[in-house]
């Protein structure tokens, strides 16, 4: 399996696992994995209602694959999706913290772009 196909599989696996865990704990808020495999864009969004008719909608994760690297555009998880990708074997140089300004990325252990 080529690298990009493997990265697609890892991302979908991680997002689906988070969605499954979330659905067990919050019945009125749906965790929706969104996989655009044609454009390599992946998100996990929450849609639903909290108590007292308060709308719950938002993105928890947004990852893209660009030029053979995984760009983390948004990470609202406590653990950090980058570290979960590292555990799966994705090297630091193939992970870009896209939510950080480019000048800051060079101070991290991850790719600049």
Short mmCIF file of N, CA and C in Angstrom, two decimals, residues 6-58:
data_model
loop_
_atom_site.label_atom_id
_atom_site.label_comp_id
_atom_site.label_asym_id
_atom_site.label_seq_id
_atom_site.Cartn_x
_atom_site.Cartn_y
_atom_site.Cartn_z
N UNK A 6 -2.15 4.65 2.83
CA UNK A 6 -2.03 4.27 4.25
C UNK A 6 -2.44 5.43 5.16
N UNK A 7 -2.04 6.66 4.81
CA UNK A 7 -2.42 7.82 5.61
C UNK A 7 -3.94 8.03 5.58
N UNK A 8 -4.57 7.82 4.43
CA UNK A 8 -6.04 7.90 4.35
C UNK A 8 -6.67 6.90 5.33
N UNK A 9 -6.15 5.70 5.31
CA UNK A 9 -6.68 4.66 6.20
C UNK A 9 -6.50 5.04 7.66
N UNK A 10 -5.34 5.53 8.04
CA UNK A 10 -5.07 5.93 9.43
C UNK A 10 -6.02 7.03 9.87
N UNK A 11 -6.17 8.07 9.03
CA UNK A 11 -7.01 9.21 9.39
C UNK A 11 -8.46 8.76 9.57
N UNK A 12 -8.97 8.00 8.64
CA UNK A 12 -10.36 7.54 8.73
C UNK A 12 -10.56 6.65 9.96
N UNK A 13 -9.59 5.81 10.24
CA UNK A 13 -9.64 4.92 11.40
C UNK A 13 -9.69 5.74 12.70
N UNK A 14 -8.84 6.75 12.82
CA UNK A 14 -8.79 7.57 14.04
C UNK A 14 -10.07 8.38 14.21
N UNK A 15 -10.54 8.99 13.13
CA UNK A 15 -11.76 9.80 13.21
C UNK A 15 -12.97 8.93 13.54
N UNK A 16 -13.07 7.78 12.89
CA UNK A 16 -14.21 6.91 13.15
C UNK A 16 -14.20 6.42 14.60
N UNK A 17 -13.04 6.10 15.13
CA UNK A 17 -12.94 5.64 16.53
C UNK A 17 -13.39 6.74 17.49
N UNK A 18 -12.99 7.98 17.20
CA UNK A 18 -13.42 9.09 18.07
C UNK A 18 -14.92 9.31 17.96
N UNK A 19 -15.47 9.19 16.77
CA UNK A 19 -16.92 9.34 16.58
C UNK A 19 -17.66 8.23 17.32
N UNK A 20 -17.20 7.01 17.22
CA UNK A 20 -17.85 5.88 17.90
C UNK A 20 -17.85 6.08 19.42
N UNK A 21 -16.70 6.52 19.96
CA UNK A 21 -16.62 6.76 21.41
C UNK A 21 -17.56 7.88 21.83
N UNK A 22 -17.63 8.91 21.02
CA UNK A 22 -18.47 10.06 21.34
C UNK A 22 -19.95 9.68 21.32
N UNK A 23 -20.35 8.85 20.38
CA UNK A 23 -21.76 8.46 20.27
C UNK A 23 -22.21 7.63 21.46
N UNK A 24 -21.28 6.96 22.13
CA UNK A 24 -21.63 6.18 23.32
C UNK A 24 -21.93 7.08 24.51
N UNK A 25 -21.31 8.26 24.55
CA UNK A 25 -21.45 9.12 25.72
C UNK A 25 -22.50 10.22 25.54
N UNK A 26 -22.71 10.71 24.33
CA UNK A 26 -23.66 11.81 24.11
C UNK A 26 -24.71 11.38 23.10
N UNK A 27 -25.90 11.07 23.56
CA UNK A 27 -26.95 10.55 22.68
C UNK A 27 -27.64 11.65 21.87
N UNK A 28 -27.67 12.88 22.38
CA UNK A 28 -28.38 13.95 21.68
C UNK A 28 -27.49 14.76 20.75
N UNK A 29 -26.21 14.46 20.75
CA UNK A 29 -25.28 15.14 19.86
C UNK A 29 -24.61 14.07 18.99
N UNK A 30 -24.81 14.20 17.69
CA UNK A 30 -24.26 13.21 16.77
C UNK A 30 -22.85 13.58 16.33
N UNK A 31 -21.95 12.63 16.41
CA UNK A 31 -20.59 12.82 15.91
C UNK A 31 -20.58 12.33 14.46
N UNK A 32 -20.30 13.24 13.53
CA UNK A 32 -20.37 12.90 12.11
C UNK A 32 -18.98 12.93 11.48
N UNK A 33 -18.45 11.75 11.12
CA UNK A 33 -17.20 11.73 10.36
C UNK A 33 -17.50 12.14 8.91
N UNK A 34 -16.68 13.01 8.36
CA UNK A 34 -16.84 13.44 6.97
C UNK A 34 -15.53 13.11 6.25
N UNK A 35 -15.63 12.20 5.28
CA UNK A 35 -14.45 11.74 4.55
C UNK A 35 -14.58 12.12 3.08
N UNK A 36 -13.78 13.06 2.62
CA UNK A 36 -13.72 13.42 1.20
C UNK A 36 -12.43 12.81 0.66
N UNK A 37 -12.51 11.55 0.24
CA UNK A 37 -11.30 10.84 -0.19
C UNK A 37 -10.82 11.30 -1.57
N UNK A 38 -11.70 11.96 -2.32
CA UNK A 38 -11.30 12.47 -3.63
C UNK A 38 -10.36 13.67 -3.48
N UNK A 39 -10.66 14.55 -2.51
CA UNK A 39 -9.85 15.75 -2.28
C UNK A 39 -8.95 15.61 -1.05
N UNK A 40 -9.03 14.46 -0.37
CA UNK A 40 -8.24 14.18 0.84
C UNK A 40 -8.47 15.22 1.93
N UNK A 41 -9.75 15.40 2.26
CA UNK A 41 -10.15 16.27 3.38
C UNK A 41 -11.00 15.43 4.33
N UNK A 42 -10.69 15.56 5.61
CA UNK A 42 -11.34 14.70 6.61
C UNK A 42 -11.70 15.53 7.84
N UNK A 43 -12.94 15.36 8.30
CA UNK A 43 -13.37 16.11 9.47
C UNK A 43 -14.22 15.23 10.38
N UNK A 44 -14.26 15.64 11.62
CA UNK A 44 -15.23 15.10 12.58
C UNK A 44 -15.97 16.30 13.14
N UNK A 45 -17.28 16.34 12.91
CA UNK A 45 -18.10 17.45 13.40
C UNK A 45 -19.17 16.92 14.34
N UNK A 46 -19.59 17.79 15.24
CA UNK A 46 -20.68 17.48 16.17
C UNK A 46 -21.90 18.27 15.77
N UNK A 47 -23.05 17.59 15.76
CA UNK A 47 -24.31 18.22 15.40
C UNK A 47 -25.38 17.74 16.37
N UNK A 48 -26.05 18.67 17.02
CA UNK A 48 -27.12 18.25 17.93
C UNK A 48 -27.52 19.36 18.87
N UNK A 49 -28.11 18.92 19.97
CA UNK A 49 -28.62 19.86 20.96
C UNK A 49 -28.19 19.44 22.34
N UNK A 50 -27.80 20.44 23.13
CA UNK A 50 -27.51 20.23 24.54
C UNK A 50 -28.79 20.47 25.32
N UNK A 51 -28.68 20.36 26.62
CA UNK A 51 -29.84 20.65 27.46
C UNK A 51 -30.26 22.10 27.29
N UNK A 52 -31.50 22.40 27.57
CA UNK A 52 -32.06 23.75 27.47
C UNK A 52 -32.04 24.31 26.05
N UNK A 53 -32.16 23.43 25.06
CA UNK A 53 -32.22 23.83 23.65
C UNK A 53 -31.02 24.65 23.19
N UNK A 54 -29.86 24.33 23.68
CA UNK A 54 -28.63 25.00 23.25
C UNK A 54 -28.02 24.18 22.13
N UNK A 55 -27.84 24.81 20.98
CA UNK A 55 -27.29 24.13 19.80
C UNK A 55 -25.85 23.75 20.02
N UNK A 56 -25.50 22.53 19.63
CA UNK A 56 -24.13 22.06 19.69
C UNK A 56 -23.71 21.72 18.27
N UNK A 57 -22.86 22.53 17.69
CA UNK A 57 -22.38 22.30 16.34
C UNK A 57 -20.95 22.80 16.26
N UNK A 58 -20.07 21.97 15.73
CA UNK A 58 -18.70 22.42 15.56
C UNK A 58 -17.78 21.32 15.10
#
